[in-house]
JSON list of C-alpha atoms in Angstrom, two decimals:
[
{"chain": "A", "resi": 1, "resn": "MET", "atom": "CA", "xyz": [148.11, -83.94, -104.40]},
{"chain": "A", "resi": 2, "resn": "ASN", "atom": "CA", "xyz": [144.70, -83.65, -102.82]},
{"chain": "A", "resi": 3, "resn": "VAL", "atom": "CA", "xyz": [143.31, -86.42, -100.72]},
{"chain": "A", "resi": 4, "resn": "PRO", "atom": "CA", "xyz": [139.52, -86.51, -100.57]},
{"chain": "A", "resi": 5, "resn": "LEU", "atom": "CA", "xyz": [137.98, -85.72, -97.20]},
{"chain": "A", "resi": 6, "resn": "SER", "atom": "CA", "xyz": [136.12, -89.02, -97.22]},
{"chain": "A", "resi": 7, "resn": "HIS", "atom": "CA", "xyz": [139.41, -90.92, -97.31]},
{"chain": "A", "resi": 8, "resn": "VAL", "atom": "CA", "xyz": [140.84, -88.86, -94.45]},
{"chain": "A", "resi": 9, "resn": "LEU", "atom": "CA", "xyz": [137.72, -89.44, -92.39]},
{"chain": "A", "resi": 10, "resn": "ALA", "atom": "CA", "xyz": [137.82, -93.17, -93.17]},
{"chain": "A", "resi": 11, "resn": "VAL", "atom": "CA", "xyz": [141.40, -93.42, -91.91]},
{"chain": "A", "resi": 12, "resn": "ALA", "atom": "CA", "xyz": [140.52, -91.33, -88.85]},
{"chain": "A", "resi": 13, "resn": "SER", "atom": "CA", "xyz": [137.54, -93.58, -88.13]},
{"chain": "A", "resi": 14, "resn": "LEU", "atom": "CA", "xyz": [139.69, -96.69, -88.45]},
{"chain": "A", "resi": 15, "resn": "LEU", "atom": "CA", "xyz": [142.30, -95.24, -86.09]},
{"chain": "A", "resi": 16, "resn": "PHE", "atom": "CA", "xyz": [139.59, -94.29, -83.61]},
{"chain": "A", "resi": 17, "resn": "VAL", "atom": "CA", "xyz": [138.09, -97.78, -83.65]},
{"chain": "A", "resi": 18, "resn": "ILE", "atom": "CA", "xyz": [141.52, -99.39, -83.21]},
{"chain": "A", "resi": 19, "resn": "GLY", "atom": "CA", "xyz": [142.24, -97.09, -80.28]},
{"chain": "A", "resi": 20, "resn": "GLY", "atom": "CA", "xyz": [138.85, -97.75, -78.72]},
{"chain": "A", "resi": 21, "resn": "VAL", "atom": "CA", "xyz": [139.27, -101.51, -78.98]},
{"chain": "A", "resi": 22, "resn": "CYS", "atom": "CA", "xyz": [142.79, -101.25, -77.56]},
{"chain": "A", "resi": 23, "resn": "ALA", "atom": "CA", "xyz": [141.61, -99.11, -74.65]},
{"chain": "A", "resi": 24, "resn": "VAL", "atom": "CA", "xyz": [138.67, -101.36, -73.79]},
{"chain": "A", "resi": 25, "resn": "ALA", "atom": "CA", "xyz": [140.18, -104.80, -74.37]},
{"chain": "A", "resi": 26, "resn": "ARG", "atom": "CA", "xyz": [143.50, -104.39, -72.59]},
{"chain": "A", "resi": 27, "resn": "ARG", "atom": "CA", "xyz": [144.17, -104.67, -68.85]},
{"chain": "A", "resi": 28, "resn": "SER", "atom": "CA", "xyz": [147.52, -102.84, -68.82]},
{"chain": "A", "resi": 29, "resn": "VAL", "atom": "CA", "xyz": [147.58, -99.13, -68.08]},
{"chain": "A", "resi": 30, "resn": "LEU", "atom": "CA", "xyz": [150.21, -98.60, -70.75]},
{"chain": "A", "resi": 31, "resn": "MET", "atom": "CA", "xyz": [148.11, -100.22, -73.48]},
{"chain": "A", "resi": 32, "resn": "ILE", "atom": "CA", "xyz": [145.02, -98.28, -72.38]},
{"chain": "A", "resi": 33, "resn": "LEU", "atom": "CA", "xyz": [147.00, -95.05, -72.72]},
{"chain": "A", "resi": 34, "resn": "VAL", "atom": "CA", "xyz": [148.23, -96.13, -76.15]},
{"chain": "A", "resi": 35, "resn": "GLY", "atom": "CA", "xyz": [144.62, -96.70, -77.15]},
{"chain": "A", "resi": 36, "resn": "VAL", "atom": "CA", "xyz": [143.66, -93.23, -75.96]},
{"chain": "A", "resi": 37, "resn": "GLU", "atom": "CA", "xyz": [146.62, -91.80, -77.92]},
{"chain": "A", "resi": 38, "resn": "PHE", "atom": "CA", "xyz": [145.29, -93.52, -81.06]},
{"chain": "A", "resi": 39, "resn": "MET", "atom": "CA", "xyz": [141.87, -92.00, -80.44]},
{"chain": "A", "resi": 40, "resn": "LEU", "atom": "CA", "xyz": [143.34, -88.52, -79.94]},
{"chain": "A", "resi": 41, "resn": "THR", "atom": "CA", "xyz": [145.40, -88.89, -83.10]},
{"chain": "A", "resi": 42, "resn": "ALA", "atom": "CA", "xyz": [142.27, -89.89, -85.02]},
{"chain": "A", "resi": 43, "resn": "ALA", "atom": "CA", "xyz": [140.43, -86.82, -83.79]},
{"chain": "A", "resi": 44, "resn": "SER", "atom": "CA", "xyz": [143.38, -84.63, -84.71]},
{"chain": "A", "resi": 45, "resn": "LEU", "atom": "CA", "xyz": [143.53, -86.14, -88.19]},
{"chain": "A", "resi": 46, "resn": "ALA", "atom": "CA", "xyz": [139.81, -85.54, -88.70]},
{"chain": "A", "resi": 47, "resn": "PHE", "atom": "CA", "xyz": [140.16, -81.92, -87.60]},
{"chain": "A", "resi": 48, "resn": "VAL", "atom": "CA", "xyz": [143.10, -81.28, -89.94]},
{"chain": "A", "resi": 49, "resn": "GLY", "atom": "CA", "xyz": [141.39, -83.01, -92.84]},
{"chain": "A", "resi": 50, "resn": "GLY", "atom": "CA", "xyz": [138.23, -81.00, -92.31]},
{"chain": "A", "resi": 51, "resn": "ALA", "atom": "CA", "xyz": [140.20, -77.79, -92.02]},
{"chain": "A", "resi": 52, "resn": "LEU", "atom": "CA", "xyz": [142.03, -78.44, -95.27]},
{"chain": "A", "resi": 53, "resn": "ALA", "atom": "CA", "xyz": [138.86, -79.43, -97.10]},
{"chain": "A", "resi": 54, "resn": "HIS", "atom": "CA", "xyz": [136.99, -76.30, -96.05]},
{"chain": "A", "resi": 55, "resn": "GLY", "atom": "CA", "xyz": [139.94, -73.89, -96.29]},
{"chain": "A", "resi": 56, "resn": "ASN", "atom": "CA", "xyz": [139.69, -72.95, -92.62]},
{"chain": "A", "resi": 57, "resn": "LEU", "atom": "CA", "xyz": [142.51, -73.00, -90.09]},
{"chain": "A", "resi": 58, "resn": "ASP", "atom": "CA", "xyz": [140.33, -73.64, -87.03]},
{"chain": "A", "resi": 59, "resn": "GLY", "atom": "CA", "xyz": [140.78, -77.40, -87.36]},
{"chain": "A", "resi": 60, "resn": "GLN", "atom": "CA", "xyz": [144.54, -77.05, -87.26]},
{"chain": "A", "resi": 61, "resn": "ALA", "atom": "CA", "xyz": [144.27, -75.00, -84.07]},
{"chain": "A", "resi": 62, "resn": "ALA", "atom": "CA", "xyz": [142.15, -77.78, -82.59]},
{"chain": "A", "resi": 63, "resn": "ALA", "atom": "CA", "xyz": [144.81, -80.29, -83.63]},
{"chain": "A", "resi": 64, "resn": "ILE", "atom": "CA", "xyz": [147.46, -78.29, -81.77]},
{"chain": "A", "resi": 65, "resn": "LEU", "atom": "CA", "xyz": [145.26, -78.31, -78.66]},
{"chain": "A", "resi": 66, "resn": "ILE", "atom": "CA", "xyz": [144.81, -82.07, -79.02]},
{"chain": "A", "resi": 67, "resn": "MET", "atom": "CA", "xyz": [148.58, -82.48, -79.25]},
{"chain": "A", "resi": 68, "resn": "GLY", "atom": "CA", "xyz": [148.91, -80.65, -75.94]},
{"chain": "A", "resi": 69, "resn": "LEU", "atom": "CA", "xyz": [146.23, -82.84, -74.42]},
{"chain": "A", "resi": 70, "resn": "ALA", "atom": "CA", "xyz": [148.03, -85.95, -75.68]},
{"chain": "A", "resi": 71, "resn": "ALA", "atom": "CA", "xyz": [151.30, -84.77, -74.14]},
{"chain": "A", "resi": 72, "resn": "ALA", "atom": "CA", "xyz": [149.57, -84.21, -70.79]},
{"chain": "A", "resi": 73, "resn": "GLU", "atom": "CA", "xyz": [147.97, -87.65, -71.05]},
{"chain": "A", "resi": 74, "resn": "ALA", "atom": "CA", "xyz": [151.35, -89.25, -71.73]},
{"chain": "A", "resi": 75, "resn": "ALA", "atom": "CA", "xyz": [152.91, -87.46, -68.76]},
{"chain": "A", "resi": 76, "resn": "LEU", "atom": "CA", "xyz": [150.07, -88.60, -66.50]},
{"chain": "A", "resi": 77, "resn": "GLY", "atom": "CA", "xyz": [150.39, -92.15, -67.76]},
{"chain": "A", "resi": 78, "resn": "LEU", "atom": "CA", "xyz": [154.13, -92.25, -67.17]},
{"chain": "A", "resi": 79, "resn": "ALA", "atom": "CA", "xyz": [153.63, -90.82, -63.67]},
{"chain": "A", "resi": 80, "resn": "LEU", "atom": "CA", "xyz": [151.09, -93.55, -62.91]},
{"chain": "A", "resi": 81, "resn": "LEU", "atom": "CA", "xyz": [153.46, -96.24, -64.17]},
{"chain": "A", "resi": 82, "resn": "VAL", "atom": "CA", "xyz": [156.42, -94.90, -62.18]},
{"chain": "A", "resi": 83, "resn": "HIS", "atom": "CA", "xyz": [154.24, -94.71, -59.07]},
{"chain": "A", "resi": 84, "resn": "ALA", "atom": "CA", "xyz": [153.09, -98.27, -59.59]},
{"chain": "A", "resi": 85, "resn": "LYS", "atom": "CA", "xyz": [156.62, -99.56, -60.11]},
{"chain": "A", "resi": 86, "resn": "ARG", "atom": "CA", "xyz": [157.89, -97.81, -56.98]},
{"chain": "A", "resi": 87, "resn": "GLY", "atom": "CA", "xyz": [155.09, -99.33, -54.96]},
{"chain": "A", "resi": 88, "resn": "GLY", "atom": "CA", "xyz": [155.87, -102.80, -56.21]},
{"chain": "A", "resi": 89, "resn": "ALA", "atom": "CA", "xyz": [152.64, -103.09, -58.11]},
{"chain": "A", "resi": 90, "resn": "THR", "atom": "CA", "xyz": [152.17, -104.13, -61.71]},
{"chain": "A", "resi": 91, "resn": "ALA", "atom": "CA", "xyz": [150.81, -102.11, -64.61]},
{"chain": "A", "resi": 92, "resn": "ASP", "atom": "CA", "xyz": [147.51, -103.98, -64.41]},
{"chain": "A", "resi": 93, "resn": "ILE", "atom": "CA", "xyz": [144.48, -101.69, -64.23]},
{"chain": "A", "resi": 94, "resn": "ASP", "atom": "CA", "xyz": [143.08, -103.53, -61.20]},
{"chain": "A", "resi": 95, "resn": "GLY", "atom": "CA", "xyz": [145.96, -102.14, -59.12]},
{"chain": "A", "resi": 96, "resn": "TYR", "atom": "CA", "xyz": [144.59, -98.63, -59.48]},
{"chain": "A", "resi": 97, "resn": "ASP", "atom": "CA", "xyz": [141.44, -99.13, -57.44]},
{"chain": "A", "resi": 98, "resn": "ARG", "atom": "CA", "xyz": [142.57, -96.74, -54.69]},
{"chain": "A", "resi": 99, "resn": "LEU", "atom": "CA", "xyz": [141.43, -93.84, -56.84]},
{"chain": "A", "resi": 100, "resn": "GLY", "atom": "CA", "xyz": [137.84, -94.85, -56.15]},
{"chain": "A", "resi": 101, "resn": "GLY", "atom": "CA", "xyz": [137.79, -93.18, -52.73]},
{"chain": "A", "resi": 102, "resn": "GLN", "atom": "CA", "xyz": [137.66, -96.29, -50.53]}
]
């Protein structure tokens, strides 16, 4: 069964918009990271769909790199949450203002 590239790109675009809205509208670090994960998944889906449509494996290699990036992003997010919980802070994004260099 072949799925047209336009359908794959439509789903990828929808996922990217959902992730962008989630990352911008939420105040929790966890929900911002979930939004970024959605956006990375959308990019990966677009790469794989394009690779399959054009008969090239480069898009699948890019998807594997994006999976590694997503794993690193999840590890960083969990580290930030554990650090915040140990310090008695909440997961609210306003609690992470010390990274600004002040």
